[in-house]
Short mmCIF file of N, CA and C in Angstrom, two decimals:
data_model
loop_
_atom_site.label_atom_id
_atom_site.label_comp_id
_atom_site.label_asym_id
_atom_site.label_seq_id
_atom_site.Cartn_x
_atom_site.Cartn_y
_atom_site.Cartn_z
N MET A 1 0.82 -1.19 0.00
CA MET A 1 0.00 0.00 0.00
C MET A 1 0.87 1.26 0.00
N GLN A 2 1.92 1.27 0.81
CA GLN A 2 2.81 2.43 0.88
C GLN A 2 3.43 2.71 -0.49
N PHE A 3 3.75 1.65 -1.24
CA PHE A 3 4.33 1.82 -2.57
C PHE A 3 3.39 2.65 -3.44
N ARG A 4 2.09 2.34 -3.38
CA ARG A 4 1.11 3.06 -4.19
C ARG A 4 1.12 4.56 -3.90
N PHE A 5 1.20 4.91 -2.62
CA PHE A 5 1.19 6.33 -2.27
C PHE A 5 2.50 7.01 -2.64
N ASN A 6 3.60 6.28 -2.60
CA ASN A 6 4.88 6.83 -3.08
C ASN A 6 4.82 7.10 -4.58
N VAL A 7 4.19 6.20 -5.33
CA VAL A 7 4.04 6.39 -6.77
C VAL A 7 3.18 7.63 -7.03
N ILE A 8 2.10 7.79 -6.27
CA ILE A 8 1.25 8.98 -6.42
C ILE A 8 2.08 10.24 -6.21
N ARG A 9 2.93 10.24 -5.18
CA ARG A 9 3.77 11.42 -4.89
C ARG A 9 4.71 11.74 -6.06
N VAL A 10 5.36 10.70 -6.61
CA VAL A 10 6.33 10.91 -7.70
C VAL A 10 5.62 11.41 -8.95
N ILE A 11 4.54 10.76 -9.33
CA ILE A 11 3.81 11.18 -10.53
C ILE A 11 3.27 12.60 -10.35
N SER A 12 2.78 12.90 -9.17
CA SER A 12 2.27 14.24 -8.89
C SER A 12 3.37 15.29 -9.03
N LYS A 13 4.55 14.98 -8.52
CA LYS A 13 5.67 15.92 -8.60
C LYS A 13 6.05 16.18 -10.06
N ILE A 14 6.13 15.12 -10.86
CA ILE A 14 6.46 15.26 -12.29
C ILE A 14 5.38 16.08 -13.00
N HIS A 15 4.13 15.74 -12.74
CA HIS A 15 3.01 16.47 -13.34
C HIS A 15 3.08 17.96 -12.99
N GLY A 16 3.37 18.25 -11.72
CA GLY A 16 3.48 19.64 -11.28
C GLY A 16 4.58 20.41 -11.99
N TYR A 17 5.74 19.77 -12.18
CA TYR A 17 6.84 20.42 -12.90
C TYR A 17 6.45 20.72 -14.34
N ILE A 18 5.80 19.76 -14.99
CA ILE A 18 5.39 19.96 -16.38
C ILE A 18 4.34 21.07 -16.47
N TYR A 19 3.36 21.01 -15.60
CA TYR A 19 2.28 22.02 -15.58
C TYR A 19 2.87 23.41 -15.37
N SER A 20 3.69 23.55 -14.36
CA SER A 20 4.30 24.85 -14.04
C SER A 20 5.25 25.30 -15.14
N GLY A 21 6.11 24.40 -15.58
CA GLY A 21 7.11 24.73 -16.59
C GLY A 21 6.53 25.12 -17.93
N SER A 22 5.35 24.60 -18.24
CA SER A 22 4.71 24.92 -19.52
C SER A 22 3.81 26.15 -19.42
N GLY A 23 3.79 26.79 -18.26
CA GLY A 23 2.91 27.94 -18.07
C GLY A 23 1.44 27.56 -18.08
N GLY A 24 1.16 26.30 -17.76
CA GLY A 24 -0.22 25.84 -17.71
C GLY A 24 -0.77 25.29 -19.00
N ARG A 25 0.05 25.26 -20.05
CA ARG A 25 -0.42 24.73 -21.34
C ARG A 25 -0.54 23.21 -21.31
N ILE A 26 0.37 22.54 -20.58
CA ILE A 26 0.38 21.08 -20.50
C ILE A 26 0.05 20.67 -19.07
N GLY A 27 -0.91 19.77 -18.93
CA GLY A 27 -1.24 19.24 -17.61
C GLY A 27 -2.49 19.80 -16.99
N LYS A 28 -3.20 20.67 -17.72
CA LYS A 28 -4.40 21.29 -17.13
C LYS A 28 -5.63 20.39 -17.21
N LYS A 29 -5.51 19.27 -17.89
CA LYS A 29 -6.59 18.28 -18.00
C LYS A 29 -6.00 16.89 -17.81
N LEU A 30 -6.76 16.03 -17.20
CA LEU A 30 -6.40 14.61 -17.10
C LEU A 30 -7.66 13.87 -17.53
N GLY A 31 -7.69 13.44 -18.79
CA GLY A 31 -8.93 12.94 -19.36
C GLY A 31 -9.89 14.11 -19.47
N ASN A 32 -11.07 13.96 -18.89
CA ASN A 32 -12.06 15.04 -18.89
C ASN A 32 -11.98 15.91 -17.65
N GLN A 33 -11.09 15.56 -16.73
CA GLN A 33 -11.01 16.25 -15.44
C GLN A 33 -10.11 17.47 -15.51
N ASP A 34 -10.61 18.62 -15.05
CA ASP A 34 -9.79 19.82 -14.94
C ASP A 34 -8.79 19.63 -13.79
N ILE A 35 -7.58 20.11 -14.01
CA ILE A 35 -6.52 20.03 -13.00
C ILE A 35 -6.04 21.44 -12.70
N ALA A 36 -5.92 21.73 -11.42
CA ALA A 36 -5.35 23.01 -10.96
C ALA A 36 -4.00 22.72 -10.34
N LEU A 37 -3.11 23.68 -10.42
CA LEU A 37 -1.84 23.59 -9.71
C LEU A 37 -2.00 24.45 -8.46
N LEU A 38 -2.09 23.78 -7.31
CA LEU A 38 -2.27 24.46 -6.03
C LEU A 38 -0.90 24.81 -5.46
N THR A 39 -0.73 26.06 -5.06
CA THR A 39 0.50 26.49 -4.40
C THR A 39 0.17 26.85 -2.96
N THR A 40 0.85 26.17 -2.04
CA THR A 40 0.69 26.43 -0.61
C THR A 40 2.05 26.86 -0.06
N ILE A 41 2.04 27.30 1.18
CA ILE A 41 3.29 27.59 1.89
C ILE A 41 3.52 26.44 2.86
N GLY A 42 4.70 25.81 2.75
CA GLY A 42 5.02 24.68 3.62
C GLY A 42 4.94 25.06 5.09
N ARG A 43 4.23 24.26 5.85
CA ARG A 43 4.02 24.58 7.28
C ARG A 43 5.30 24.46 8.08
N LYS A 44 6.26 23.65 7.62
CA LYS A 44 7.54 23.51 8.32
C LYS A 44 8.63 24.34 7.66
N SER A 45 8.69 24.28 6.32
CA SER A 45 9.79 24.93 5.59
C SER A 45 9.55 26.40 5.31
N GLY A 46 8.28 26.80 5.19
CA GLY A 46 7.96 28.17 4.78
C GLY A 46 8.15 28.39 3.29
N LYS A 47 8.47 27.32 2.55
CA LYS A 47 8.68 27.42 1.10
C LYS A 47 7.38 27.19 0.34
N ARG A 48 7.33 27.74 -0.88
CA ARG A 48 6.18 27.52 -1.75
C ARG A 48 6.19 26.07 -2.22
N ARG A 49 5.04 25.42 -2.14
CA ARG A 49 4.88 24.02 -2.54
C ARG A 49 3.76 23.93 -3.57
N ASN A 50 4.04 23.27 -4.70
CA ASN A 50 3.07 23.09 -5.77
C ASN A 50 2.60 21.65 -5.84
N VAL A 51 1.32 21.47 -6.09
CA VAL A 51 0.77 20.13 -6.29
C VAL A 51 -0.40 20.22 -7.26
N PRO A 52 -0.41 19.35 -8.29
CA PRO A 52 -1.55 19.33 -9.20
C PRO A 52 -2.70 18.52 -8.58
N LEU A 53 -3.90 19.05 -8.66
CA LEU A 53 -5.07 18.40 -8.06
C LEU A 53 -6.28 18.54 -8.97
N ALA A 54 -7.15 17.54 -8.92
CA ALA A 54 -8.44 17.67 -9.60
C ALA A 54 -9.17 18.86 -8.98
N VAL A 55 -9.77 19.66 -9.83
CA VAL A 55 -10.49 20.85 -9.35
C VAL A 55 -11.89 20.84 -9.94
N ILE A 56 -12.84 21.27 -9.13
CA ILE A 56 -14.24 21.27 -9.53
C ILE A 56 -14.78 22.69 -9.34
N GLY A 57 -15.26 23.28 -10.41
CA GLY A 57 -15.88 24.59 -10.30
C GLY A 57 -17.19 24.50 -9.54
N HIS A 58 -17.41 25.43 -8.64
CA HIS A 58 -18.65 25.44 -7.84
C HIS A 58 -19.04 26.89 -7.59
N GLU A 59 -20.11 27.31 -8.25
CA GLU A 59 -20.55 28.69 -8.19
C GLU A 59 -19.38 29.58 -8.61
N GLU A 60 -18.94 30.51 -7.80
CA GLU A 60 -17.81 31.38 -8.15
C GLU A 60 -16.51 30.89 -7.51
N LYS A 61 -16.54 29.66 -7.00
CA LYS A 61 -15.41 29.12 -6.24
C LYS A 61 -14.94 27.82 -6.86
N TYR A 62 -13.96 27.19 -6.21
CA TYR A 62 -13.42 25.92 -6.67
C TYR A 62 -13.32 24.95 -5.50
N LEU A 63 -13.56 23.67 -5.79
CA LEU A 63 -13.44 22.62 -4.79
C LEU A 63 -12.24 21.75 -5.10
N ILE A 64 -11.49 21.38 -4.06
CA ILE A 64 -10.49 20.33 -4.17
C ILE A 64 -10.74 19.37 -3.01
N ILE A 65 -10.37 18.13 -3.22
CA ILE A 65 -10.70 17.07 -2.27
C ILE A 65 -9.41 16.50 -1.69
N GLY A 66 -9.34 16.39 -0.37
CA GLY A 66 -8.14 15.88 0.30
C GLY A 66 -8.13 14.37 0.42
N SER A 67 -8.32 13.68 -0.70
CA SER A 67 -8.47 12.22 -0.68
C SER A 67 -7.15 11.46 -0.64
N PHE A 68 -6.14 11.96 -1.32
CA PHE A 68 -4.83 11.31 -1.41
C PHE A 68 -4.98 9.83 -1.77
N GLY A 69 -5.91 9.55 -2.70
CA GLY A 69 -6.09 8.19 -3.20
C GLY A 69 -6.55 7.20 -2.14
N GLY A 70 -7.16 7.69 -1.07
CA GLY A 70 -7.62 6.81 0.00
C GLY A 70 -6.56 6.48 1.04
N SER A 71 -5.49 7.25 1.05
CA SER A 71 -4.41 7.05 2.03
C SER A 71 -4.95 7.21 3.46
N PRO A 72 -4.35 6.49 4.42
CA PRO A 72 -4.78 6.65 5.81
C PRO A 72 -4.34 7.97 6.44
N VAL A 73 -3.49 8.73 5.76
CA VAL A 73 -3.03 10.02 6.29
C VAL A 73 -3.41 11.14 5.32
N HIS A 74 -3.56 12.34 5.87
CA HIS A 74 -3.87 13.50 5.03
C HIS A 74 -2.68 13.82 4.13
N PRO A 75 -2.95 14.34 2.93
CA PRO A 75 -1.86 14.78 2.07
C PRO A 75 -1.15 15.99 2.68
N ALA A 76 0.14 16.13 2.40
CA ALA A 76 0.94 17.24 2.95
C ALA A 76 0.34 18.59 2.57
N TRP A 77 -0.15 18.72 1.35
CA TRP A 77 -0.70 20.01 0.93
C TRP A 77 -1.88 20.41 1.82
N PHE A 78 -2.68 19.43 2.27
CA PHE A 78 -3.81 19.74 3.14
C PHE A 78 -3.32 20.27 4.48
N LEU A 79 -2.28 19.66 5.02
CA LEU A 79 -1.72 20.14 6.29
C LEU A 79 -1.19 21.56 6.14
N ASN A 80 -0.62 21.85 4.96
CA ASN A 80 -0.15 23.21 4.69
C ASN A 80 -1.32 24.20 4.65
N VAL A 81 -2.43 23.80 4.03
CA VAL A 81 -3.62 24.65 3.96
C VAL A 81 -4.20 24.88 5.35
N GLU A 82 -4.19 23.84 6.19
CA GLU A 82 -4.66 23.99 7.57
C GLU A 82 -3.84 25.05 8.30
N SER A 83 -2.54 25.05 8.03
CA SER A 83 -1.62 25.98 8.69
C SER A 83 -1.71 27.40 8.13
N ASN A 84 -1.95 27.51 6.82
CA ASN A 84 -2.01 28.82 6.16
C ASN A 84 -3.01 28.73 5.00
N PRO A 85 -4.20 29.29 5.14
CA PRO A 85 -5.23 29.18 4.11
C PRO A 85 -5.04 30.09 2.90
N ASP A 86 -4.01 30.92 2.90
CA ASP A 86 -3.75 31.78 1.74
C ASP A 86 -2.99 30.96 0.70
N VAL A 87 -3.64 30.71 -0.44
CA VAL A 87 -3.08 29.84 -1.47
C VAL A 87 -3.14 30.53 -2.82
N GLN A 88 -2.57 29.86 -3.79
CA GLN A 88 -2.64 30.32 -5.18
C GLN A 88 -3.02 29.10 -6.01
N ILE A 89 -3.85 29.31 -7.02
CA ILE A 89 -4.17 28.22 -7.93
C ILE A 89 -3.92 28.67 -9.36
N ARG A 90 -3.35 27.75 -10.12
CA ARG A 90 -3.15 27.97 -11.55
C ARG A 90 -4.18 27.11 -12.26
N LEU A 91 -4.98 27.74 -13.09
CA LEU A 91 -5.95 27.05 -13.93
C LEU A 91 -5.53 27.32 -15.37
N GLY A 92 -4.78 26.39 -15.94
CA GLY A 92 -4.19 26.65 -17.25
C GLY A 92 -3.19 27.78 -17.11
N SER A 93 -3.34 28.82 -17.91
CA SER A 93 -2.39 29.95 -17.84
C SER A 93 -2.83 31.02 -16.83
N LYS A 94 -4.01 30.86 -16.26
CA LYS A 94 -4.55 31.85 -15.31
C LYS A 94 -4.12 31.51 -13.89
N VAL A 95 -3.56 32.51 -13.18
CA VAL A 95 -3.13 32.33 -11.79
C VAL A 95 -4.03 33.18 -10.90
N ILE A 96 -4.56 32.55 -9.84
CA ILE A 96 -5.54 33.19 -8.96
C ILE A 96 -5.09 33.07 -7.51
N ASN A 97 -5.08 34.18 -6.79
CA ASN A 97 -4.88 34.13 -5.34
C ASN A 97 -6.22 33.79 -4.71
N ALA A 98 -6.19 32.91 -3.71
CA ALA A 98 -7.44 32.46 -3.11
C ALA A 98 -7.26 32.19 -1.62
N SER A 99 -8.40 32.11 -0.95
CA SER A 99 -8.43 31.74 0.46
C SER A 99 -9.12 30.38 0.56
N ALA A 100 -8.52 29.48 1.31
CA ALA A 100 -9.05 28.12 1.44
C ALA A 100 -9.87 27.97 2.72
N SER A 101 -11.03 27.37 2.58
CA SER A 101 -11.88 27.03 3.73
C SER A 101 -12.02 25.51 3.76
N ILE A 102 -11.82 24.93 4.92
CA ILE A 102 -11.91 23.47 5.06
C ILE A 102 -13.33 23.11 5.49
N ILE A 103 -13.94 22.21 4.71
CA ILE A 103 -15.27 21.72 5.02
C ILE A 103 -15.11 20.29 5.54
N ARG A 104 -15.59 20.07 6.74
CA ARG A 104 -15.48 18.75 7.37
C ARG A 104 -16.85 18.08 7.37
N LYS A 105 -16.82 16.77 7.58
CA LYS A 105 -18.04 15.98 7.52
C LYS A 105 -19.13 16.52 8.45
N SER A 106 -18.75 17.12 9.55
CA SER A 106 -19.72 17.66 10.51
C SER A 106 -20.37 18.97 10.03
N ASP A 107 -19.84 19.57 8.96
CA ASP A 107 -20.40 20.81 8.44
C ASP A 107 -21.63 20.53 7.57
N ASP A 108 -22.60 21.43 7.65
CA ASP A 108 -23.87 21.25 6.94
C ASP A 108 -23.71 21.02 5.44
N GLU A 109 -22.80 21.74 4.81
CA GLU A 109 -22.69 21.66 3.35
C GLU A 109 -21.84 20.50 2.85
N TYR A 110 -21.25 19.72 3.75
CA TYR A 110 -20.33 18.64 3.34
C TYR A 110 -20.98 17.68 2.34
N GLU A 111 -22.13 17.14 2.67
CA GLU A 111 -22.76 16.13 1.80
C GLU A 111 -23.08 16.69 0.42
N LYS A 112 -23.59 17.91 0.37
CA LYS A 112 -23.91 18.55 -0.91
C LYS A 112 -22.64 18.69 -1.76
N LEU A 113 -21.56 19.17 -1.14
CA LEU A 113 -20.31 19.36 -1.88
C LEU A 113 -19.68 18.02 -2.25
N TRP A 114 -19.78 17.04 -1.34
CA TRP A 114 -19.24 15.70 -1.64
C TRP A 114 -19.97 15.11 -2.85
N ASN A 115 -21.28 15.21 -2.88
CA ASN A 115 -22.05 14.69 -4.00
C ASN A 115 -21.69 15.40 -5.30
N LYS A 116 -21.43 16.69 -5.23
CA LYS A 116 -20.98 17.44 -6.41
C LYS A 116 -19.65 16.88 -6.90
N ALA A 117 -18.71 16.65 -5.98
CA ALA A 117 -17.39 16.12 -6.34
C ALA A 117 -17.52 14.74 -6.97
N VAL A 118 -18.32 13.87 -6.37
CA VAL A 118 -18.50 12.51 -6.88
C VAL A 118 -19.20 12.52 -8.24
N SER A 119 -20.06 13.49 -8.48
CA SER A 119 -20.72 13.58 -9.79
C SER A 119 -19.72 13.90 -10.90
N VAL A 120 -18.62 14.54 -10.53
CA VAL A 120 -17.57 14.88 -11.49
C VAL A 120 -16.55 13.74 -11.61
N TYR A 121 -16.20 13.13 -10.47
CA TYR A 121 -15.23 12.03 -10.46
C TYR A 121 -15.66 10.98 -9.45
N GLN A 122 -16.19 9.86 -9.94
CA GLN A 122 -16.72 8.81 -9.07
C GLN A 122 -15.66 8.14 -8.22
N GLY A 123 -14.40 8.25 -8.62
CA GLY A 123 -13.30 7.65 -7.87
C GLY A 123 -13.20 8.14 -6.43
N PHE A 124 -13.71 9.34 -6.17
CA PHE A 124 -13.66 9.86 -4.80
C PHE A 124 -14.38 8.93 -3.83
N ASP A 125 -15.48 8.31 -4.28
CA ASP A 125 -16.20 7.38 -3.41
C ASP A 125 -15.36 6.16 -3.06
N SER A 126 -14.60 5.64 -4.02
CA SER A 126 -13.75 4.48 -3.71
C SER A 126 -12.62 4.88 -2.77
N TYR A 127 -12.11 6.09 -2.90
CA TYR A 127 -11.08 6.56 -1.97
C TYR A 127 -11.65 6.65 -0.55
N LYS A 128 -12.89 7.12 -0.46
CA LYS A 128 -13.54 7.25 0.85
C LYS A 128 -13.71 5.88 1.52
N ARG A 129 -14.07 4.88 0.71
CA ARG A 129 -14.23 3.52 1.25
C ARG A 129 -12.90 2.90 1.65
N ALA A 130 -11.80 3.36 1.06
CA ALA A 130 -10.48 2.76 1.29
C ALA A 130 -9.82 3.24 2.58
N THR A 131 -10.40 4.24 3.24
CA THR A 131 -9.74 4.81 4.42
C THR A 131 -10.75 5.03 5.55
N ASP A 132 -10.24 5.00 6.76
CA ASP A 132 -11.05 5.35 7.93
C ASP A 132 -10.98 6.85 8.20
N ARG A 133 -10.06 7.52 7.51
CA ARG A 133 -9.84 8.95 7.71
C ARG A 133 -10.98 9.74 7.08
N GLU A 134 -11.37 10.82 7.74
CA GLU A 134 -12.34 11.73 7.14
C GLU A 134 -11.66 12.46 5.99
N ILE A 135 -12.28 12.46 4.83
CA ILE A 135 -11.72 13.15 3.67
C ILE A 135 -12.29 14.57 3.63
N PRO A 136 -11.44 15.57 3.81
CA PRO A 136 -11.92 16.96 3.82
C PRO A 136 -12.16 17.49 2.41
N ILE A 137 -13.05 18.44 2.34
CA ILE A 137 -13.31 19.19 1.11
C ILE A 137 -12.78 20.60 1.35
N ILE A 138 -12.05 21.11 0.38
CA ILE A 138 -11.49 22.45 0.53
C ILE A 138 -12.15 23.35 -0.52
N VAL A 139 -12.72 24.45 -0.06
CA VAL A 139 -13.34 25.43 -0.94
C VAL A 139 -12.34 26.57 -1.11
N LEU A 140 -12.00 26.84 -2.37
CA LEU A 140 -11.07 27.92 -2.70
C LEU A 140 -11.87 29.12 -3.19
N SER A 141 -11.79 30.20 -2.46
CA SER A 141 -12.51 31.43 -2.80
C SER A 141 -11.53 32.44 -3.37
N PRO A 142 -11.65 32.75 -4.67
CA PRO A 142 -10.74 33.72 -5.27
C PRO A 142 -10.83 35.07 -4.58
N GLU A 143 -9.67 35.72 -4.45
CA GLU A 143 -9.64 37.08 -3.91
C GLU A 143 -9.99 38.04 -5.03
N ASN A 144 -10.68 39.10 -4.69
CA ASN A 144 -11.07 40.08 -5.72
C ASN A 144 -9.98 41.08 -5.98
#
């Protein structure tokens, strides 16, 4: 199981370099799924950290899901967002400063947003079944 999550990390890192290096021209889609390049500030290092993630448009905002393929631990980027909600997202060639809000299962809107995410990518449900960990939903609100 650990091997699988290490592979996810390596592929994600390569994807992020290509996405960033191409100015968003390459890597903004994976099949039919839109991909954003999320930039956080490392909670330990203080350095900018990039990670490509499936992104779902929702009203005037964007959703990302902290599934990490059903890993028993939260992804590092999520821990960074918990520490500092000021993030940046690249959507193709467009770069947006945003504020991240964490939606947890106990929040009223969780089920509605989860169903929206699953309607776009059904794999999120299998990730949820693969872990005992609560999978958070992150709402990215662009700054004006």
